[in-house]
Amino acid sequence: MNRKEIAAHLNSAITQLVPDLFDIVANTPVIKMEKHDYVTRQEEAEKPKYRLQLIAACVGVMLIMVVFAGWFQFYAVESVITLDINPSMEITTNRRNHVLRMQAHNDDGSLLFNDPDIKNKDLNTSVKNIFSSILQMGYMGNADDIVLVSVQSKNADSAVKLQNRITKDIIAFLKETNTEALLLRQTILPDNKLKKLGAEYNISLGKSNLIRQMAACDSALNIADLAPLSLQELMQVIKEQEIELKEIGLDGIDIRISAYDGAYDSAGDEAHPPVPGNGNGKGVAGNGGC
């Protein structure tokens, strides 16, 4: 058998091994798949959830704003109250009348700050505790005691309301403890010059405003001479110079058990006897001035 015959036999064998199935495959009907199987299925890439991220970011910003607003409301200074008796002190409060900080203007005032009941309280509780400590330490108890209460606020109406609230608490405490005193009140608007005056003579805002108004009312008086005087001495000067308290922005209430028999209602209206130098007995709260 030659090579040509061998090649012919191989070609014939290969042709018989591979059947001609084209017609069968071409004519077989195709059944479409109703759903993909594990071979044909393709996983869709997840789209970024920008909407959820945006919502989460907005919620986060709102929470931060709420927290900041609460923090600001709590720590923002709303009013400054100064109490001058012998201890002289300054109380800074927020809108909720919570005590933010306290500052002494003399050594006697510094002694009060050792009392843990004085700090970090609401204003009403702090005022009551302050007067209780003052009484226990012997700074009050005489018939000639004078208390100067000064309230500084950006809003005049708020200052008057707070003034009345503090006055009511002080009167209630003094009557409860049978303590006599002359209560002087004034409201003060924010004033940088007044702060400088107080820093210069190391006195409170309340006393600074009082002596400034006295000097403005009587040219014979000067601030340097008035600054070191006690409240009793200042009242004596007011009496000698025939200055009415209302002319210098003061309202005087004589709190003596024998003399004070009036009611102090929630509106801030009080019944009290005339105070020397107070004209008709009812001064006008405010910065005053002659």
mmCIF file of C-alpha atoms in Angstrom:
data_model
loop_
_atom_site.group_PDB
_atom_site.id
_atom_site.type_symbol
_atom_site.label_atom_id
_atom_site.label_comp_id
_atom_site.label_asym_id
_atom_site.label_seq_id
_atom_site.Cartn_x
_atom_site.Cartn_y
_atom_site.Cartn_z
ATOM 1 C CA MET A 1 0.000 0.000 0.000
ATOM 2 C CA ASN A 2 1.503 3.249 -1.110
ATOM 3 C CA ARG A 3 1.287 6.620 0.581
ATOM 4 C CA LYS A 4 -1.676 7.852 -1.436
ATOM 5 C CA GLU A 5 -3.757 4.875 -0.451
ATOM 6 C CA ILE A 6 -2.805 5.306 3.216
ATOM 7 C CA ALA A 7 -3.848 9.000 3.093
ATOM 8 C CA ALA A 8 -7.140 8.109 1.422
ATOM 9 C CA HIS A 9 -7.930 5.504 4.096
ATOM 10 C CA LEU A 10 -7.122 7.974 6.919
ATOM 11 C CA ASN A 11 -9.290 10.677 5.364
ATOM 12 C CA SER A 12 -12.182 8.248 5.024
ATOM 13 C CA ALA A 13 -11.802 7.114 8.646
ATOM 14 C CA ILE A 14 -11.765 10.676 10.002
ATOM 15 C CA THR A 15 -14.824 11.607 7.950
ATOM 16 C CA GLN A 16 -16.743 8.660 9.404
ATOM 17 C CA LEU A 17 -15.663 9.565 12.984
ATOM 18 C CA VAL A 18 -17.107 13.150 12.807
ATOM 19 C CA PRO A 19 -20.807 12.991 11.905
ATOM 20 C CA ASP A 20 -22.464 15.781 9.962
ATOM 21 C CA LEU A 21 -24.844 17.238 12.573
ATOM 22 C CA PHE A 22 -25.281 20.718 11.120
ATOM 23 C CA ASP A 23 -28.792 20.158 9.814
ATOM 24 C CA ILE A 24 -29.883 18.595 13.104
ATOM 25 C CA VAL A 25 -28.490 21.449 15.210
ATOM 26 C CA ALA A 26 -29.772 24.135 12.851
ATOM 27 C CA ASN A 27 -33.305 22.765 12.817
ATOM 28 C CA THR A 28 -33.577 22.066 16.555
ATOM 29 C CA PRO A 29 -35.986 24.622 18.195
ATOM 30 C CA VAL A 30 -34.404 26.927 20.824
ATOM 31 C CA ILE A 31 -36.193 27.200 24.203
ATOM 32 C CA LYS A 32 -35.468 30.555 25.817
ATOM 33 C CA MET A 33 -34.504 30.603 29.511
ATOM 34 C CA GLU A 34 -37.064 32.254 31.746
ATOM 35 C CA LYS A 35 -34.375 33.156 34.288
ATOM 36 C CA HIS A 36 -30.644 32.983 34.533
ATOM 37 C CA ASP A 37 -29.037 29.938 36.061
ATOM 38 C CA TYR A 38 -25.803 29.856 38.050
ATOM 39 C CA VAL A 39 -23.841 29.856 34.798
ATOM 40 C CA THR A 40 -25.465 32.805 33.036
ATOM 41 C CA ARG A 41 -26.297 34.944 36.086
ATOM 42 C CA GLN A 42 -24.253 38.176 36.385
ATOM 43 C CA GLU A 43 -23.999 40.057 39.695
ATOM 44 C CA GLU A 44 -24.911 43.744 39.373
ATOM 45 C CA ALA A 45 -22.478 46.138 40.966
ATOM 46 C CA GLU A 46 -24.015 47.942 43.978
ATOM 47 C CA LYS A 47 -24.593 51.623 43.407
ATOM 48 C CA PRO A 48 -23.164 53.970 46.062
ATOM 49 C CA LYS A 49 -25.853 54.860 48.645
ATOM 50 C CA TYR A 50 -25.341 58.598 48.420
ATOM 51 C CA ARG A 51 -28.829 59.338 49.715
ATOM 52 C CA LEU A 52 -28.308 57.448 52.962
ATOM 53 C CA GLN A 53 -24.923 59.068 53.407
ATOM 54 C CA LEU A 54 -26.452 62.507 52.871
ATOM 55 C CA ILE A 55 -29.209 61.817 55.407
ATOM 56 C CA ALA A 56 -26.660 60.587 57.946
ATOM 57 C CA ALA A 57 -24.525 63.687 57.390
ATOM 58 C CA CYS A 58 -27.530 66.002 57.847
ATOM 59 C CA VAL A 59 -28.544 64.233 61.059
ATOM 60 C CA GLY A 60 -24.979 64.541 62.336
ATOM 61 C CA VAL A 61 -24.879 68.270 61.587
ATOM 62 C CA MET A 62 -28.230 68.796 63.314
ATOM 63 C CA LEU A 63 -27.043 66.926 66.410
ATOM 64 C CA ILE A 64 -23.902 69.055 66.527
ATOM 65 C CA MET A 65 -26.000 72.219 66.236
ATOM 66 C CA VAL A 66 -28.330 71.080 69.029
ATOM 67 C CA VAL A 67 -25.402 70.239 71.301
ATOM 68 C CA PHE A 68 -23.684 73.548 70.513
ATOM 69 C CA ALA A 69 -26.896 75.509 71.084
ATOM 70 C CA GLY A 70 -27.382 73.805 74.447
ATOM 71 C CA TRP A 71 -23.762 74.443 75.389
ATOM 72 C CA PHE A 72 -23.988 78.083 74.322
ATOM 73 C CA GLN A 73 -27.237 78.630 76.200
ATOM 74 C CA PHE A 74 -25.794 77.128 79.364
ATOM 75 C CA TYR A 75 -22.421 78.883 79.361
ATOM 76 C CA ALA A 76 -23.369 82.207 77.758
ATOM 77 C CA VAL A 77 -23.417 85.047 80.278
ATOM 78 C CA GLU A 78 -26.849 86.608 80.686
ATOM 79 C CA SER A 79 -26.578 88.623 83.912
ATOM 80 C CA VAL A 80 -24.033 89.792 86.449
ATOM 81 C CA ILE A 81 -25.208 90.273 90.030
ATOM 82 C CA THR A 82 -23.056 92.017 92.616
ATOM 83 C CA LEU A 83 -23.725 91.822 96.339
ATOM 84 C CA ASP A 84 -22.052 94.398 98.567
ATOM 85 C CA ILE A 85 -22.413 93.964 102.312
ATOM 86 C CA ASN A 86 -18.995 93.680 103.846
ATOM 87 C CA PRO A 87 -18.062 90.714 101.754
ATOM 88 C CA SER A 88 -18.263 91.992 98.198
ATOM 89 C CA MET A 89 -18.856 89.456 95.465
ATOM 90 C CA GLU A 90 -19.908 89.136 91.851
ATOM 91 C CA ILE A 91 -22.158 86.353 90.564
ATOM 92 C CA THR A 92 -22.349 85.552 86.852
ATOM 93 C CA THR A 93 -25.406 83.643 85.638
ATOM 94 C CA ASN A 94 -26.751 82.187 82.394
ATOM 95 C CA ARG A 95 -30.244 82.448 80.906
ATOM 96 C CA ARG A 96 -31.483 79.731 83.225
ATOM 97 C CA ASN A 97 -30.249 81.695 86.245
ATOM 98 C CA HIS A 98 -27.641 79.037 86.969
ATOM 99 C CA VAL A 99 -24.452 80.334 88.581
ATOM 100 C CA LEU A 100 -21.559 80.114 86.104
ATOM 101 C CA ARG A 101 -18.844 81.673 88.242
ATOM 102 C CA MET A 102 -18.265 83.871 91.259
ATOM 103 C CA GLN A 103 -15.634 86.485 91.973
ATOM 104 C CA ALA A 104 -14.679 88.142 95.245
ATOM 105 C CA HIS A 105 -13.778 91.817 95.436
ATOM 106 C CA ASN A 106 -12.228 91.680 98.899
ATOM 107 C CA ASP A 107 -10.719 89.168 101.321
ATOM 108 C CA ASP A 108 -13.992 88.698 103.179
ATOM 109 C CA GLY A 109 -15.703 87.713 99.948
ATOM 110 C CA SER A 110 -12.964 85.172 99.202
ATOM 111 C CA LEU A 111 -13.675 83.373 102.480
ATOM 112 C CA LEU A 112 -17.202 82.594 101.317
ATOM 113 C CA PHE A 113 -15.953 80.681 98.289
ATOM 114 C CA ASN A 114 -14.553 77.968 100.551
ATOM 115 C CA ASP A 115 -18.156 76.904 101.133
ATOM 116 C CA PRO A 116 -19.052 74.203 98.555
ATOM 117 C CA ASP A 117 -22.751 75.073 98.882
ATOM 118 C CA ILE A 118 -22.115 78.481 97.296
ATOM 119 C CA LYS A 119 -20.877 77.374 93.866
ATOM 120 C CA ASN A 120 -22.559 75.574 90.969
ATOM 121 C CA LYS A 121 -26.115 76.163 92.137
ATOM 122 C CA ASP A 122 -29.153 77.941 90.792
ATOM 123 C CA LEU A 123 -29.183 81.629 91.665
ATOM 124 C CA ASN A 124 -31.920 81.430 94.305
ATOM 125 C CA THR A 125 -30.129 78.677 96.200
ATOM 126 C CA SER A 126 -26.770 80.453 95.927
ATOM 127 C CA VAL A 127 -28.166 83.754 97.240
ATOM 128 C CA LYS A 128 -29.766 82.005 100.205
ATOM 129 C CA ASN A 129 -26.550 80.101 100.975
ATOM 130 C CA ILE A 130 -24.469 83.274 100.633
ATOM 131 C CA PHE A 131 -26.568 85.186 103.147
ATOM 132 C CA SER A 132 -26.644 82.181 105.458
ATOM 133 C CA SER A 133 -22.831 82.038 105.414
ATOM 134 C CA ILE A 134 -22.552 85.804 105.865
ATOM 135 C CA LEU A 135 -24.807 85.620 108.906
ATOM 136 C CA GLN A 136 -22.903 82.671 110.394
ATOM 137 C CA MET A 137 -19.560 84.422 109.869
ATOM 138 C CA GLY A 138 -20.825 87.478 111.737
ATOM 139 C CA TYR A 139 -20.842 89.943 108.849
ATOM 140 C CA MET A 140 -24.496 90.775 109.486
ATOM 141 C CA GLY A 141 -26.577 91.168 112.608
ATOM 142 C CA ASN A 142 -26.496 94.893 113.307
ATOM 143 C CA ALA A 143 -29.383 97.286 112.790
ATOM 144 C CA ASP A 144 -27.228 99.538 110.582
ATOM 145 C CA ASP A 145 -26.331 96.784 108.094
ATOM 146 C CA ILE A 146 -26.665 97.773 104.438
ATOM 147 C CA VAL A 147 -27.014 95.410 101.485
ATOM 148 C CA LEU A 148 -26.433 96.735 97.959
ATOM 149 C CA VAL A 149 -27.844 94.468 95.258
ATOM 150 C CA SER A 150 -26.903 95.380 91.684
ATOM 151 C CA VAL A 151 -28.034 93.570 88.550
ATOM 152 C CA GLN A 152 -26.376 94.105 85.182
ATOM 153 C CA SER A 153 -28.038 92.768 82.044
ATOM 154 C CA LYS A 154 -28.258 93.653 78.360
ATOM 155 C CA ASN A 155 -32.039 93.731 78.649
ATOM 156 C CA ALA A 156 -33.427 96.311 81.078
ATOM 157 C CA ASP A 157 -36.718 94.454 81.594
ATOM 158 C CA SER A 158 -34.897 91.211 82.365
ATOM 159 C CA ALA A 159 -32.675 93.052 84.832
ATOM 160 C CA VAL A 160 -35.679 94.466 86.700
ATOM 161 C CA LYS A 161 -37.398 91.064 86.847
ATOM 162 C CA LEU A 162 -34.251 89.406 88.137
ATOM 163 C CA GLN A 163 -33.766 92.239 90.618
ATOM 164 C CA ASN A 164 -37.260 91.704 92.006
ATOM 165 C CA ARG A 165 -36.691 87.960 92.211
ATOM 166 C CA ILE A 166 -33.452 88.361 94.173
ATOM 167 C CA THR A 167 -35.015 91.005 96.412
ATOM 168 C CA LYS A 168 -37.877 88.692 97.262
ATOM 169 C CA ASP A 169 -35.452 85.924 98.259
ATOM 170 C CA ILE A 170 -33.323 88.271 100.382
ATOM 171 C CA ILE A 171 -36.317 89.762 102.181
ATOM 172 C CA ALA A 172 -37.701 86.292 102.898
ATOM 173 C CA PHE A 173 -34.357 85.160 104.327
ATOM 174 C CA LEU A 174 -33.845 88.271 106.463
ATOM 175 C CA LYS A 175 -37.357 88.067 107.886
ATOM 176 C CA GLU A 176 -36.949 84.343 108.543
ATOM 177 C CA THR A 177 -33.710 84.946 110.463
ATOM 178 C CA ASN A 178 -34.955 88.141 112.187
ATOM 179 C CA THR A 179 -32.118 90.091 110.558
ATOM 180 C CA GLU A 180 -32.435 93.842 110.059
ATOM 181 C CA ALA A 181 -30.871 95.712 107.163
ATOM 182 C CA LEU A 182 -31.307 98.487 104.651
ATOM 183 C CA LEU A 183 -31.586 96.984 101.183
ATOM 184 C CA LEU A 184 -30.424 99.155 98.281
ATOM 185 C CA ARG A 185 -31.145 98.076 94.704
ATOM 186 C CA GLN A 186 -30.002 99.220 91.290
ATOM 187 C CA THR A 187 -29.941 97.912 87.739
ATOM 188 C CA ILE A 188 -26.970 98.551 85.475
ATOM 189 C CA LEU A 189 -26.516 98.379 81.723
ATOM 190 C CA PRO A 190 -23.252 96.910 80.349
ATOM 191 C CA ASP A 191 -20.562 99.586 80.471
ATOM 192 C CA ASN A 192 -16.844 99.060 79.792
ATOM 193 C CA LYS A 193 -15.931 102.304 81.566
ATOM 194 C CA LEU A 194 -17.673 101.008 84.667
ATOM 195 C CA LYS A 195 -15.640 97.797 84.515
ATOM 196 C CA LYS A 196 -12.419 99.802 84.253
ATOM 197 C CA LEU A 197 -13.484 101.918 87.220
ATOM 198 C CA GLY A 198 -14.127 98.826 89.311
ATOM 199 C CA ALA A 199 -10.785 97.302 88.316
ATOM 200 C CA GLU A 200 -8.952 100.537 89.133
ATOM 201 C CA TYR A 201 -10.272 100.710 92.709
ATOM 202 C CA ASN A 202 -10.815 96.952 93.191
ATOM 203 C CA ILE A 203 -14.502 97.392 93.912
ATOM 204 C CA SER A 204 -17.631 95.769 92.513
ATOM 205 C CA LEU A 205 -19.655 96.954 89.537
ATOM 206 C CA GLY A 206 -22.457 97.883 91.914
ATOM 207 C CA LYS A 207 -20.327 100.092 94.122
ATOM 208 C CA SER A 208 -18.573 101.554 91.064
ATOM 209 C CA ASN A 209 -21.915 102.597 89.606
ATOM 210 C CA LEU A 210 -23.084 104.010 92.935
ATOM 211 C CA ILE A 211 -20.083 106.281 93.510
ATOM 212 C CA ARG A 212 -20.032 107.344 89.855
ATOM 213 C CA GLN A 213 -23.672 108.423 90.091
ATOM 214 C CA MET A 214 -22.984 110.221 93.383
ATOM 215 C CA ALA A 215 -20.072 112.134 91.851
ATOM 216 C CA ALA A 216 -22.185 113.001 88.803
ATOM 217 C CA CYS A 217 -24.981 114.248 91.047
ATOM 218 C CA ASP A 218 -22.804 116.435 93.294
ATOM 219 C CA SER A 219 -19.728 118.199 91.911
ATOM 220 C CA ALA A 220 -18.298 118.446 95.435
ATOM 221 C CA LEU A 221 -17.826 114.676 95.453
ATOM 222 C CA ASN A 222 -15.120 112.785 93.589
ATOM 223 C CA ILE A 223 -14.772 109.100 92.872
ATOM 224 C CA ALA A 224 -11.293 108.710 94.391
ATOM 225 C CA ASP A 225 -12.569 109.854 97.797
ATOM 226 C CA LEU A 226 -15.748 107.778 97.628
ATOM 227 C CA ALA A 227 -14.195 104.473 96.498
ATOM 228 C CA PRO A 228 -12.672 103.410 99.860
ATOM 229 C CA LEU A 229 -15.792 104.295 101.879
ATOM 230 C CA SER A 230 -18.097 101.625 103.276
ATOM 231 C CA LEU A 231 -21.768 101.500 102.335
ATOM 232 C CA GLN A 232 -22.667 103.013 105.709
ATOM 233 C CA GLU A 233 -20.284 105.893 105.058
ATOM 234 C CA LEU A 234 -21.613 106.369 101.535
ATOM 235 C CA MET A 235 -25.172 106.510 102.874
ATOM 236 C CA GLN A 236 -24.045 109.142 105.380
ATOM 237 C CA VAL A 237 -22.589 111.210 102.513
ATOM 238 C CA ILE A 238 -25.859 110.843 100.587
ATOM 239 C CA LYS A 239 -27.776 112.062 103.625
ATOM 240 C CA GLU A 240 -25.434 114.999 104.278
ATOM 241 C CA GLN A 241 -25.469 116.088 100.634
ATOM 242 C CA GLU A 242 -29.274 115.692 100.571
ATOM 243 C CA ILE A 243 -29.154 113.395 97.557
ATOM 244 C CA GLU A 244 -32.289 111.395 96.878
ATOM 245 C CA LEU A 245 -31.689 107.747 96.087
ATOM 246 C CA LYS A 246 -33.889 107.885 93.011
ATOM 247 C CA GLU A 247 -31.608 110.593 91.596
ATOM 248 C CA ILE A 248 -28.699 108.172 91.565
ATOM 249 C CA GLY A 249 -30.697 105.184 90.347
ATOM 250 C CA LEU A 250 -31.224 103.529 93.725
ATOM 251 C CA ASP A 251 -34.306 101.996 95.277
ATOM 252 C CA GLY A 252 -34.122 101.638 99.056
ATOM 253 C CA ILE A 253 -36.090 99.137 101.138
ATOM 254 C CA ASP A 254 -35.870 99.375 104.935
ATOM 255 C CA ILE A 255 -35.998 95.795 106.195
ATOM 256 C CA ARG A 256 -36.497 96.016 109.915
ATOM 257 C CA ILE A 257 -38.845 93.665 111.679
ATOM 258 C CA SER A 258 -40.473 96.527 113.535
ATOM 259 C CA ALA A 259 -40.790 98.729 110.468
ATOM 260 C CA TYR A 260 -41.260 96.314 107.592
ATOM 261 C CA ASP A 261 -44.693 94.817 107.593
ATOM 262 C CA GLY A 262 -45.425 94.870 103.889
ATOM 263 C CA ALA A 263 -46.081 92.151 101.357
ATOM 264 C CA TYR A 264 -43.756 91.468 98.463
ATOM 265 C CA ASP A 265 -45.727 89.881 95.659
ATOM 266 C CA SER A 266 -44.580 88.056 92.536
ATOM 267 C CA ALA A 267 -44.941 91.176 90.416
ATOM 268 C CA GLY A 268 -42.231 92.917 92.426
ATOM 269 C CA ASP A 269 -44.452 95.490 94.151
ATOM 270 C CA GLU A 270 -43.372 96.111 97.709
ATOM 271 C CA ALA A 271 -44.702 98.044 100.671
ATOM 272 C CA HIS A 272 -41.939 99.578 102.759
ATOM 273 C CA PRO A 273 -41.329 102.647 104.910
ATOM 274 C CA PRO A 274 -39.474 105.693 103.561
ATOM 275 C CA VAL A 275 -35.689 105.507 103.495
ATOM 276 C CA PRO A 276 -33.624 108.591 104.390
ATOM 277 C CA GLY A 277 -32.513 110.236 101.186
ATOM 278 C CA ASN A 278 -35.054 108.276 99.161
ATOM 279 C CA GLY A 279 -37.557 111.073 98.687
ATOM 280 C CA ASN A 280 -41.001 109.508 98.694
ATOM 281 C CA GLY A 281 -39.670 106.106 99.707
ATOM 282 C CA LYS A 282 -39.719 104.526 96.256
ATOM 283 C CA GLY A 283 -36.724 105.027 94.061
ATOM 284 C CA VAL A 284 -36.425 104.109 90.423
ATOM 285 C CA ALA A 285 -34.295 101.140 89.495
ATOM 286 C CA GLY A 286 -31.836 101.999 86.746
ATOM 287 C CA ASN A 287 -28.635 103.867 86.066
ATOM 288 C CA GLY A 288 -30.148 107.092 87.313
ATOM 289 C CA GLY A 289 -28.038 110.208 87.313
ATOM 290 C CA CYS A 290 -28.719 113.819 88.248
#
